[in-house]
Amino acid sequence: MSTLVFLEHHGSSIQKGSLGVLSKAAALDPDTSGVIIGSGVGDLASQAASYGAAKVFIADDASLEAPLPQARVDVISKLVRDQGFDAVLFAASVLAADVAGGVSARLDAGLNWDLNDLAMEGGELVGKRAALGDSVYVDAGWTAAPRLGLVRSGSFEPTETSGAGAVENIPVELEDFSSKAVMVEQAHEESSGPSIEDADIIVAGGRGLGAPEGFGILEELAKALGGAVASTRAVVDSGWYPYSTQVGQTGKTVSPKLYVACGISGAIQHKVGMQSSQVIVTVNKDGNAPIFDFSDLGVVGDLHEIVPALTKLVQERKG
Amino acid sequence: MKIAVCVKEVPEAGPNRRIDPATKRMDRSGDKALNAFDLNAVEAALKIKEASGDGEVVLVSMGPAKALESIRKGLAMGADRAVLIADDAAAGSDLVATSYVLATALQRETPDIVLFGQQAGDGDGAVLWAAVADRLKMPVISQIAELDVSGGQVKAKRQTEFGYDTIQAPLPAVLAVSDAVNEPRYPSLKGIMGAKKKQQDVLSLADIGADAGRAGDAGSRTTVGALNPPPSRGGSQKIEDDGTAAEKILEFLMERKFV
């Protein structure tokens, strides 16, 4: 048994999610290696060693500077072929999902995603995943090696544990099509404004609001309930509401006592940021929206009628 | 400009959706619809076609023959024709097998652009485009919030954990759009009436020259083992608003002492 973990980095540090998967993998399999792919990334190897990597492969090349997936698929696929890893694990991110999907096709290797736990059963890796909007937990297996796994963010806390961390630099050979997509610009987004992470009650709005003005009725409901207003990536991308209020994979993770989702489809992008809310109430006109799979109370209807009516009832009740 | 849009029929969401314990596959016996996230991809394709002045939008799907009923929604929106790979030997395909079958079907179409929505509504999968792009040896850009196609190039903006990326690639390319990229149009009455008459090819694996041994269970590399109930959320309810929804929500909130 040997395991490889893709160690995603941003700036001068390896991502926390990657280190969490690395320390979990090292606990299950002493023969766990990490691979770091980028430009000028040699110094990151020591971080990998402190989280249990027996070996750290470094692919360091100017062509790997931009965090784009396809060149990484080339590097990882060749490494897996050369070294014969039984398992390759990724911590979910925008980049890692695309890398994992590409490696799966290149190697015809099975990929299980959204894993929230990993175990060894009879010397073989088994993944656990929540399916159908977390309504059922499934043992996810593989019929052959290499076994590819994409782990849901936040599943494993990084645990410091010393690994040998022997460093090996690997050559970089890219396919023609892998460098055709190029990064033109990367803009860093600063998060500012009031925090939604501490709120007990959150009223959140998505594209179903129809227009930026739709947030007005959510602000009134939030005020009546004593809560904060949150949003989705879709409305932030559309410029309707500030990035600081965005819940989801590329925004904030919240776990309030009550989450009222209005006009939100429940894309995984959003779900991973709010699924640990204690109670989820949904209003959406599309009865087929995935959010109904993980709502405690789901209402199929027009939020522009229901939300103001609810606000009025709550105000009356509270006097 | 030829644009292929990969679409999928999915079961309607809600507490009644389940995995069949006998087959370990999703129970697809209930109501179904076109995956909502695919509507953004269909809309993006129609916009590109309209901007370029000519071209063709082809829907490409894999599923049972009766999935055509759901796929017709894309034709009603304005897509020109549909190709559905329907073959018992393709049932139960995982990512490896699905990406193989779709890529084989797409190769016959030689599209300039292959479009995907941001995820499947049923499987939470958000990796298929990357696998298909690798098989087609095309550049891929995912999670696109803004899209500009001109001069044989695509320029796209997308949000990541760290901010906004702007990425450029030459065509042909595989593009996965997010739900922020556009507002899908509603099919017009004329569109709905005309959809049935548009070309709809239901093809077998042999028809597209795909190896049945690489599709379905035979071609899959992942398995579903034990099914376990989740930590209970308590009784989950889904109701249609009959004019009293606000009262019902208030009752629900009062029972739980939020009000």
Coordinates of C-alpha atoms in Angstrom, one line a residue:
Chain A
M1 CA 0.0 0.0 0.0
S2 CA 1.3 3.4 -0.9
T3 CA -0.6 6.7 -1.0
L4 CA 0.0 10.0 -2.7
V5 CA -1.6 13.3 -1.6
F6 CA -1.9 16.4 -3.8
L7 CA -0.6 19.3 -1.7
E8 CA -2.2 22.5 -3.0
H9 CA -0.4 25.7 -2.1
H10 CA -1.3 29.3 -2.1
G11 CA 1.6 31.8 -1.8
S12 CA 4.2 30.3 0.7
S13 CA 2.0 27.8 2.5
I14 CA 0.3 24.5 1.8
Q15 CA -3.4 24.7 2.1
K16 CA -4.9 23.6 5.5
G17 CA -7.3 21.2 3.7
S18 CA -4.4 19.4 2.0
L19 CA -2.5 19.1 5.2
G20 CA -5.6 17.6 6.9
V21 CA -5.8 15.0 4.2
L22 CA -2.1 14.4 4.4
S23 CA -2.1 13.8 8.1
K24 CA -5.1 11.4 7.8
A25 CA -3.5 9.5 5.0
A26 CA -0.2 9.2 6.9
A27 CA -2.2 7.8 9.9
L28 CA -3.8 5.1 7.7
D29 CA -0.7 4.4 5.6
P30 CA 2.9 5.0 6.7
D31 CA 4.0 4.9 3.1
T32 CA 2.3 8.2 2.3
S33 CA 4.0 10.8 0.0
G34 CA 3.0 14.3 -1.0
V35 CA 3.4 16.1 -4.3
I36 CA 3.8 19.9 -4.6
I37 CA 3.4 21.4 -8.0
G38 CA 4.3 25.0 -8.9
S39 CA 7.0 27.5 -9.5
G40 CA 9.6 28.2 -6.8
V41 CA 7.9 25.7 -4.4
G42 CA 11.0 23.8 -3.1
D43 CA 10.8 25.4 0.3
L44 CA 7.3 24.0 1.0
A45 CA 8.6 20.4 1.4
S46 CA 9.4 20.9 5.1
Q47 CA 5.7 21.8 5.8
A48 CA 4.7 18.5 4.2
A49 CA 7.2 16.6 6.3
S50 CA 5.7 18.0 9.6
Y51 CA 2.3 16.6 8.7
G52 CA 3.5 13.0 8.1
A53 CA 4.8 12.8 4.5
A54 CA 7.4 10.0 4.2
K55 CA 8.4 11.5 0.9
V56 CA 7.8 14.8 -0.9
F57 CA 7.8 15.0 -4.7
I58 CA 8.5 18.4 -6.0
A59 CA 7.6 19.5 -9.6
D60 CA 9.1 23.0 -9.9
D61 CA 8.9 24.8 -13.2
A62 CA 7.9 28.2 -14.4
S63 CA 5.2 26.7 -16.6
L64 CA 3.4 25.5 -13.4
E65 CA 3.2 29.0 -11.9
A66 CA -0.5 29.6 -12.5
P67 CA -2.9 27.4 -10.5
L68 CA -4.5 25.7 -13.5
P69 CA -5.4 22.0 -13.5
Q70 CA -4.2 20.4 -16.7
A71 CA -0.5 20.7 -16.3
R72 CA -1.0 19.2 -12.8
V73 CA -2.9 16.3 -14.4
D74 CA 0.2 15.6 -16.5
V75 CA 2.6 15.7 -13.5
I76 CA 0.5 13.6 -11.2
S77 CA -0.5 11.0 -13.8
K78 CA 3.2 10.4 -14.8
L79 CA 4.2 10.2 -11.1
V80 CA 1.4 7.6 -10.4
R81 CA 2.4 5.5 -13.4
D82 CA 6.1 5.7 -12.5
Q83 CA 5.7 5.0 -8.7
G84 CA 2.6 2.8 -8.8
F85 CA 0.7 4.5 -6.0
D86 CA -2.4 2.5 -4.8
A87 CA -4.3 5.7 -3.8
V88 CA -4.2 9.4 -4.7
L89 CA -6.0 11.8 -2.5
F90 CA -7.1 15.4 -2.9
A91 CA -8.6 18.0 -0.6
A92 CA -11.6 19.5 -2.4
S93 CA -11.1 23.0 -4.0
V94 CA -11.8 24.6 -7.3
L95 CA -8.4 23.6 -8.5
A96 CA -8.2 20.1 -7.0
A97 CA -11.6 19.0 -8.4
D98 CA -10.5 19.7 -11.9
V99 CA -7.1 18.0 -11.3
A100 CA -8.7 14.9 -9.9
G101 CA -11.3 14.6 -12.7
G102 CA -8.5 14.9 -15.3
V103 CA -6.3 12.3 -13.6
S104 CA -9.3 9.9 -13.4
A105 CA -9.7 10.1 -17.2
R106 CA -6.0 9.9 -18.0
L107 CA -5.4 6.8 -15.9
D108 CA -8.9 5.3 -16.2
A109 CA -8.9 5.4 -12.4
G110 CA -12.0 5.4 -10.3
L111 CA -12.7 8.7 -8.5
N112 CA -15.0 9.0 -5.5
W113 CA -15.8 12.6 -4.5
D114 CA -17.4 14.4 -1.5
L115 CA -15.7 11.9 0.9
N116 CA -16.0 12.9 4.5
D117 CA -14.1 10.0 6.0
L118 CA -11.4 7.5 5.0
A119 CA -10.7 4.1 6.5
M120 CA -8.6 1.0 5.8
E121 CA -10.7 -2.2 5.6
G122 CA -8.8 -5.5 4.9
G123 CA -5.8 -3.6 3.7
E124 CA -7.8 -1.5 1.2
L125 CA -8.9 2.1 1.3
V126 CA -12.6 2.7 1.7
G127 CA -14.2 6.1 1.6
K128 CA -17.4 7.3 3.3
R129 CA -19.5 9.9 1.6
A130 CA -22.8 11.5 2.2
A131 CA -25.1 11.4 -0.9
L132 CA -28.4 12.8 -2.0
G133 CA -28.0 16.0 0.0
D134 CA -26.7 14.1 3.0
S135 CA -29.9 11.9 3.2
V136 CA -27.8 8.7 3.0
Y137 CA -24.3 7.8 3.9
V138 CA -22.5 5.5 1.5
D139 CA -19.4 3.3 1.7
A140 CA -17.6 4.3 -1.5
G141 CA -15.1 1.7 -2.9
W142 CA -12.9 1.1 -5.9
T143 CA -12.6 -2.0 -8.1
A144 CA -8.9 -1.3 -8.9
A145 CA -5.9 0.8 -8.1
P146 CA -5.1 3.6 -8.3
R147 CA -8.0 4.7 -6.1
L148 CA -8.7 8.4 -6.4
G149 CA -10.5 10.3 -3.6
L150 CA -11.6 13.9 -3.4
V151 CA -12.2 14.8 0.2
R152 CA -14.9 17.3 1.3
S153 CA -13.3 20.4 2.8
G154 CA -13.0 20.5 6.6
S155 CA -13.2 16.7 7.0
F156 CA -9.8 16.4 8.6
E157 CA -7.9 18.7 10.9
P158 CA -4.2 18.9 10.1
T159 CA -2.3 17.0 12.9
E160 CA 1.4 17.6 13.3
T161 CA 3.4 14.4 13.1
S162 CA 6.9 14.0 11.8
G163 CA 7.5 12.3 8.5
A164 CA 10.9 11.5 7.0
G165 CA 10.1 14.0 4.2
A166 CA 12.7 12.8 1.8
V167 CA 12.6 15.3 -1.1
E168 CA 12.7 14.2 -4.7
N169 CA 12.5 16.6 -7.6
I170 CA 10.6 15.2 -10.6
P171 CA 10.9 16.2 -14.2
V172 CA 8.1 18.2 -15.8
E173 CA 6.8 17.0 -19.2
L174 CA 3.5 18.6 -20.4
E175 CA 1.0 17.6 -23.1
D176 CA 0.5 20.3 -25.8
F177 CA -3.2 20.8 -24.8
S178 CA -2.3 21.2 -21.1
S179 CA -0.8 24.6 -21.4
K180 CA -3.3 26.1 -23.9
A181 CA -5.4 27.7 -21.1
V182 CA -3.5 30.6 -19.6
M183 CA -4.0 32.8 -16.6
V184 CA -4.5 36.4 -17.7
E185 CA -5.1 37.9 -14.3
Q186 CA -5.6 36.9 -10.7
A187 CA -7.4 39.4 -8.4
H188 CA -7.3 39.0 -4.7
E189 CA -10.7 39.6 -3.0
E190 CA -10.6 41.2 0.5
S191 CA -13.3 40.1 2.9
S192 CA -14.6 43.1 4.9
G193 CA -17.8 44.2 6.5
P194 CA -19.9 42.6 9.3
S195 CA -19.2 39.0 10.1
I196 CA -21.9 36.4 9.5
E197 CA -19.9 33.7 11.1
D198 CA -21.1 34.5 14.7
A199 CA -24.8 34.9 13.9
D200 CA -27.3 32.5 15.5
I201 CA -29.8 33.2 12.8
I202 CA -29.0 33.7 9.1
V203 CA -31.4 34.8 6.3
A204 CA -29.6 34.1 3.0
G205 CA -30.6 35.0 -0.5
G206 CA -29.6 33.7 -4.0
R207 CA -30.4 34.3 -7.6
G208 CA -34.0 33.5 -7.0
L209 CA -34.4 37.0 -5.5
G210 CA -34.5 38.2 -9.1
A211 CA -32.7 41.5 -8.6
P212 CA -30.3 43.1 -6.1
E213 CA -33.3 45.0 -4.6
G214 CA -34.7 41.6 -3.5
F215 CA -32.2 41.7 -0.6
G216 CA -34.4 44.5 1.0
I217 CA -37.1 42.0 2.1
L218 CA -34.4 39.6 3.5
E219 CA -32.9 42.4 5.5
E220 CA -36.3 43.1 7.0
L221 CA -36.9 39.5 7.9
A222 CA -33.4 39.2 9.4
K223 CA -34.0 42.3 11.5
A224 CA -37.3 40.9 12.7
L225 CA -35.7 37.5 13.6
G226 CA -32.6 39.2 15.1
G227 CA -30.3 37.6 12.5
A228 CA -27.8 38.5 9.8
V229 CA -28.1 38.4 6.0
A230 CA -25.9 36.1 3.9
S231 CA -25.6 35.4 0.2
T232 CA -24.4 33.0 -2.5
R233 CA -21.5 33.0 -4.9
A234 CA -24.0 33.6 -7.8
V235 CA -25.3 36.9 -6.4
V236 CA -21.8 38.0 -5.4
D237 CA -20.5 37.2 -8.9
S238 CA -23.4 39.2 -10.2
G239 CA -22.5 42.2 -8.0
W240 CA -25.8 42.1 -6.0
Y241 CA -24.3 41.8 -2.6
P242 CA -20.9 42.1 -1.0
Y243 CA -18.4 39.2 -1.0
S244 CA -18.1 39.5 2.8
T245 CA -21.6 37.9 3.1
Q246 CA -20.9 35.0 0.8
V247 CA -21.4 31.5 2.2
G248 CA -19.9 28.5 0.5
Q249 CA -16.8 26.8 -0.8
T250 CA -15.2 30.0 -2.0
G251 CA -16.7 32.1 0.8
K252 CA -17.4 31.6 4.5
T253 CA -18.5 28.5 6.4
V254 CA -21.3 29.1 8.9
S255 CA -23.2 26.9 11.3
P256 CA -26.0 29.0 12.8
K257 CA -29.0 27.6 14.8
L258 CA -31.3 28.7 12.0
Y259 CA -30.6 29.2 8.3
V260 CA -33.4 30.6 6.2
A261 CA -32.5 30.1 2.5
C262 CA -34.5 32.2 0.0
G263 CA -34.2 31.7 -3.7
I264 CA -31.1 29.5 -3.3
S265 CA -30.7 26.3 -5.4
G266 CA -28.3 24.6 -3.0
A267 CA -25.4 24.0 -5.3
I268 CA -22.6 22.1 -3.6
Q269 CA -20.5 25.3 -3.8
H270 CA -23.1 26.8 -1.3
K271 CA -24.0 23.6 0.6
V272 CA -20.5 23.0 1.9
G273 CA -20.6 26.4 3.6
M274 CA -23.9 25.9 5.5
Q275 CA -24.8 22.3 5.8
S276 CA -23.9 22.1 9.4
S277 CA -26.6 24.7 10.3
Q278 CA -28.9 23.2 13.0
V279 CA -32.2 24.0 11.3
I280 CA -32.6 24.8 7.6
V281 CA -35.8 26.5 6.2
T282 CA -36.0 27.0 2.5
V283 CA -38.3 29.1 0.2
N284 CA -37.8 28.5 -3.5
K285 CA -40.2 28.5 -6.5
D286 CA -38.3 25.6 -8.2
G287 CA -39.4 22.5 -6.4
N288 CA -36.5 20.6 -8.1
A289 CA -33.8 22.7 -6.5
P290 CA -31.3 20.4 -4.7
I291 CA -31.6 22.5 -1.5
F292 CA -34.9 20.7 -0.7
D293 CA -32.8 17.5 -0.2
F294 CA -31.3 19.0 3.0
S295 CA -33.9 21.3 4.3
D296 CA -35.9 20.7 7.5
L297 CA -38.8 22.7 6.1
G298 CA -38.9 23.3 2.4
V299 CA -41.6 25.6 0.9
V300 CA -42.2 25.6 -2.8
G301 CA -43.5 29.1 -3.5
D302 CA -42.8 32.7 -4.4
L303 CA -40.4 34.3 -1.9
H304 CA -41.6 37.8 -2.8
E305 CA -44.9 37.0 -1.3
I306 CA -43.9 34.6 1.5
V307 CA -41.0 36.5 3.0
P308 CA -42.7 39.9 3.6
A309 CA -45.8 38.0 5.0
L310 CA -43.5 36.0 7.3
T311 CA -41.7 39.2 8.4
K312 CA -45.1 40.8 9.3
L313 CA -46.1 37.7 11.3
V314 CA -42.9 37.6 13.2
Q315 CA -43.1 41.4 14.0
E316 CA -46.7 40.9 15.2
R317 CA -45.7 37.9 17.3
K318 CA -42.8 39.8 18.9
G319 CA -45.0 42.8 19.5
Chain B
M1 CA -19.5 27.7 -34.7
K2 CA -20.7 24.4 -33.3
I3 CA -21.5 24.1 -29.6
A4 CA -22.2 20.9 -27.8
V5 CA -23.9 21.1 -24.5
C6 CA -23.7 18.1 -22.1
V7 CA -27.0 17.8 -20.3
K8 CA -28.6 15.3 -17.9
E9 CA -32.0 14.2 -16.7
V10 CA -32.2 14.1 -12.9
P11 CA -34.8 12.9 -10.4
E12 CA -36.8 15.7 -8.8
A13 CA -35.3 16.8 -5.5
G14 CA -36.9 16.2 -2.1
P15 CA -37.2 13.9 0.8
N16 CA -38.5 11.1 -1.4
R17 CA -35.4 10.7 -3.4
R18 CA -33.4 7.5 -2.5
I19 CA -30.8 5.0 -3.5
D20 CA -32.3 1.6 -4.3
P21 CA -30.8 -0.7 -1.7
A22 CA -30.9 -3.6 -4.1
T23 CA -29.1 -2.1 -7.1
K24 CA -27.2 0.6 -5.1
R25 CA -28.1 3.0 -7.9
M26 CA -30.3 6.0 -7.6
D27 CA -34.0 5.2 -7.8
R28 CA -35.1 7.0 -10.9
S29 CA -38.7 5.9 -10.9
G30 CA -40.1 9.2 -9.7
D31 CA -40.6 12.6 -11.4
K32 CA -37.7 13.8 -13.4
A33 CA -36.5 17.0 -15.0
L34 CA -33.6 18.5 -16.9
N35 CA -30.8 19.2 -14.4
A36 CA -31.4 22.9 -13.5
F37 CA -27.7 23.8 -13.6
D38 CA -27.6 22.6 -17.3
L39 CA -30.0 25.4 -18.2
N40 CA -27.2 27.9 -17.6
A41 CA -25.1 26.0 -20.1
V42 CA -27.8 25.8 -22.7
E43 CA -28.4 29.6 -22.3
A44 CA -24.6 30.3 -22.6
A45 CA -24.6 28.2 -25.8
L46 CA -27.6 30.0 -27.3
K47 CA -26.0 33.4 -26.5
I48 CA -22.7 32.4 -28.2
K49 CA -24.6 31.2 -31.3
E50 CA -26.7 34.4 -31.4
A51 CA -23.6 36.6 -31.1
S52 CA -21.7 34.8 -33.8
G53 CA -24.6 35.1 -36.2
D54 CA -24.7 31.4 -37.2
G55 CA -23.9 28.0 -35.8
E56 CA -25.4 25.0 -34.2
V57 CA -26.2 24.1 -30.6
V58 CA -26.4 20.3 -30.0
L59 CA -27.5 18.8 -26.7
V60 CA -25.5 15.6 -25.9
S61 CA -26.7 13.3 -23.1
M62 CA -26.5 9.8 -21.8
G63 CA -29.5 8.1 -20.1
P64 CA -32.6 6.0 -20.7
A65 CA -34.5 6.7 -24.0
K66 CA -37.3 8.3 -22.1
A67 CA -34.9 11.0 -20.9
L68 CA -35.7 12.7 -24.2
E69 CA -38.8 14.2 -22.5
S70 CA -36.6 16.2 -20.1
I71 CA -34.0 17.0 -22.8
R72 CA -36.6 18.5 -25.0
K73 CA -36.7 21.5 -22.6
G74 CA -33.3 22.4 -24.0
L75 CA -34.7 22.2 -27.5
A76 CA -37.6 24.3 -26.5
M77 CA -35.2 27.0 -25.3
G78 CA -33.6 27.0 -28.7
A79 CA -31.0 24.3 -29.1
D80 CA -31.0 22.8 -32.7
R81 CA -30.9 19.1 -32.0
A82 CA -30.2 16.4 -29.4
V83 CA -28.1 13.3 -29.3
L84 CA -29.0 10.8 -26.5
I85 CA -26.8 7.8 -25.9
A86 CA -29.3 5.2 -24.5
D87 CA -28.0 1.7 -24.0
D88 CA -28.6 -0.7 -21.2
A89 CA -24.9 -1.5 -21.2
A90 CA -24.2 2.2 -20.2
A91 CA -26.4 2.1 -17.1
G92 CA -24.6 2.5 -13.8
S93 CA -21.6 4.3 -15.4
D94 CA -19.3 6.1 -13.0
L95 CA -17.0 9.0 -13.8
V96 CA -14.5 6.9 -15.8
A97 CA -17.2 5.2 -17.9
T98 CA -19.4 8.3 -18.3
S99 CA -16.5 10.5 -19.4
Y100 CA -15.5 7.8 -21.9
V101 CA -19.0 7.5 -23.4
L102 CA -19.6 11.3 -23.6
A103 CA -16.1 11.9 -25.1
T104 CA -16.7 9.3 -27.7
A105 CA -20.1 10.9 -28.6
L106 CA -18.5 14.3 -28.6
Q107 CA -15.7 13.3 -30.9
R108 CA -18.2 12.5 -33.6
E109 CA -19.6 16.0 -33.4
T110 CA -16.3 17.8 -33.6
P111 CA -17.6 20.9 -31.7
D112 CA -15.7 24.2 -31.3
I113 CA -17.0 24.5 -27.7
V114 CA -18.2 21.8 -25.2
L115 CA -20.3 23.3 -22.5
F116 CA -21.3 21.9 -19.0
G117 CA -23.4 23.3 -16.2
Q118 CA -21.7 23.6 -12.8
Q119 CA -22.8 20.3 -11.3
A120 CA -25.4 17.5 -11.6
G121 CA -28.4 18.2 -9.4
D122 CA -28.5 14.6 -8.2
G123 CA -24.9 13.3 -7.8
D124 CA -23.2 16.5 -6.5
G125 CA -20.5 15.6 -9.1
A126 CA -18.5 18.6 -10.3
V127 CA -15.6 16.9 -12.1
L128 CA -17.1 15.5 -15.3
W129 CA -15.9 18.3 -17.6
A130 CA -12.3 17.9 -16.5
A131 CA -12.4 14.2 -17.3
V132 CA -14.1 14.8 -20.7
A133 CA -11.6 17.6 -21.5
D134 CA -8.7 15.2 -20.8
R135 CA -10.1 12.6 -23.1
L136 CA -10.8 15.2 -25.9
K137 CA -7.3 16.7 -25.3
M138 CA -8.9 20.2 -25.1
P139 CA -8.2 23.0 -22.7
V140 CA -10.7 23.3 -19.9
I141 CA -12.0 26.3 -17.8
S142 CA -14.5 25.6 -15.0
Q143 CA -16.8 27.6 -12.7
I144 CA -17.2 30.4 -15.2
A145 CA -19.1 33.5 -14.1
E146 CA -18.4 35.7 -17.1
L147 CA -17.7 34.4 -20.6
D148 CA -16.5 36.1 -23.8
V149 CA -16.0 34.2 -27.0
S150 CA -14.4 36.0 -30.0
G151 CA -11.8 35.5 -32.6
G152 CA -11.4 31.8 -31.9
Q153 CA -10.6 32.5 -28.3
V154 CA -12.5 32.2 -25.1
K155 CA -11.9 34.5 -22.1
A156 CA -13.5 33.7 -18.8
K157 CA -13.7 35.0 -15.3
R158 CA -14.4 32.8 -12.3
Q159 CA -14.3 32.9 -8.5
T160 CA -11.9 30.7 -6.5
E161 CA -11.1 30.4 -2.8
F162 CA -8.7 33.3 -3.2
G163 CA -10.4 35.8 -5.5
Y164 CA -11.1 36.1 -9.2
D165 CA -9.2 34.4 -12.0
T166 CA -9.4 35.6 -15.6
I167 CA -8.4 32.7 -17.9
Q168 CA -8.0 32.6 -21.7
A169 CA -7.9 29.6 -24.1
P170 CA -8.0 28.9 -27.8
L171 CA -10.9 27.0 -29.3
P172 CA -11.8 24.2 -29.3
A173 CA -12.3 24.2 -25.5
V174 CA -14.4 22.6 -22.8
L175 CA -16.2 25.2 -20.6
A176 CA -18.1 24.7 -17.4
V177 CA -20.3 27.6 -16.4
S178 CA -21.6 28.6 -13.0
D179 CA -25.2 29.6 -12.2
A180 CA -24.0 33.3 -12.1
V181 CA -23.1 33.3 -15.8
N182 CA -26.6 34.1 -17.0
E183 CA -30.4 33.9 -16.4
P184 CA -31.7 31.0 -18.5
R185 CA -34.6 32.0 -20.8
Y186 CA -38.0 30.4 -20.4
P187 CA -39.0 28.4 -23.5
S188 CA -41.6 30.3 -25.6
L189 CA -44.9 28.5 -26.5
K190 CA -43.6 28.4 -30.1
G191 CA -40.3 26.9 -28.8
I192 CA -42.2 24.2 -26.9
M193 CA -44.4 23.4 -29.9
G194 CA -41.4 23.2 -32.2
A195 CA -39.2 21.1 -29.9
K196 CA -40.8 17.8 -30.7
K197 CA -40.1 18.3 -34.4
K198 CA -36.3 19.0 -34.0
Q199 CA -33.9 16.2 -34.7
Q200 CA -33.4 13.8 -31.8
D201 CA -31.1 10.9 -32.3
V202 CA -31.2 8.1 -29.8
L203 CA -28.0 6.1 -30.3
S204 CA -26.5 2.9 -28.9
L205 CA -22.9 2.5 -27.8
A206 CA -22.3 0.6 -31.0
D207 CA -23.8 3.5 -33.0
I208 CA -21.1 5.9 -31.7
G209 CA -18.4 3.3 -31.9
A210 CA -18.0 3.0 -28.1
D211 CA -16.6 -0.1 -26.5
A212 CA -19.4 -1.6 -24.3
G213 CA -16.7 -3.0 -22.0
R214 CA -15.6 0.5 -21.1
A215 CA -19.2 1.6 -20.2
G216 CA -21.7 0.9 -17.5
D217 CA -20.7 -1.5 -14.6
A218 CA -18.0 -3.1 -16.8
G219 CA -16.2 0.2 -17.4
S220 CA -16.7 1.6 -14.0
R221 CA -13.9 1.7 -11.4
T222 CA -15.9 2.7 -8.3
T223 CA -18.4 0.8 -6.2
V224 CA -21.2 1.7 -3.7
G225 CA -21.0 -0.5 -0.6
A226 CA -23.1 -0.3 2.6
L227 CA -25.8 2.4 2.7
N228 CA -26.3 3.9 6.1
P229 CA -28.9 6.4 7.4
P230 CA -27.4 9.8 8.2
P231 CA -27.4 11.4 11.6
S232 CA -31.1 12.3 11.8
R233 CA -32.2 15.9 10.9
G234 CA -35.6 15.0 12.3
G235 CA -38.6 14.9 10.1
S236 CA -38.0 16.8 7.0
Q237 CA -41.0 18.4 5.3
K238 CA -41.6 19.8 1.8
I239 CA -44.8 21.8 1.2
E240 CA -46.3 23.7 -1.7
D241 CA -47.5 27.3 -0.9
D242 CA -51.3 27.4 -0.9
G243 CA -51.3 30.9 0.5
T244 CA -50.6 29.9 4.1
A245 CA -46.9 29.2 3.8
A246 CA -45.9 32.2 5.9
E247 CA -48.2 31.0 8.8
K248 CA -46.7 27.5 8.5
I249 CA -43.2 28.8 8.6
L250 CA -44.0 30.9 11.7
E251 CA -45.5 27.8 13.4
F252 CA -42.4 25.8 12.6
L253 CA -40.2 28.6 14.0
M254 CA -42.3 29.0 17.1
E255 CA -42.2 25.2 17.8
R256 CA -38.4 25.5 17.8
K257 CA -38.5 28.7 19.9
F258 CA -36.8 30.9 17.2
V259 CA -39.7 33.3 17.6

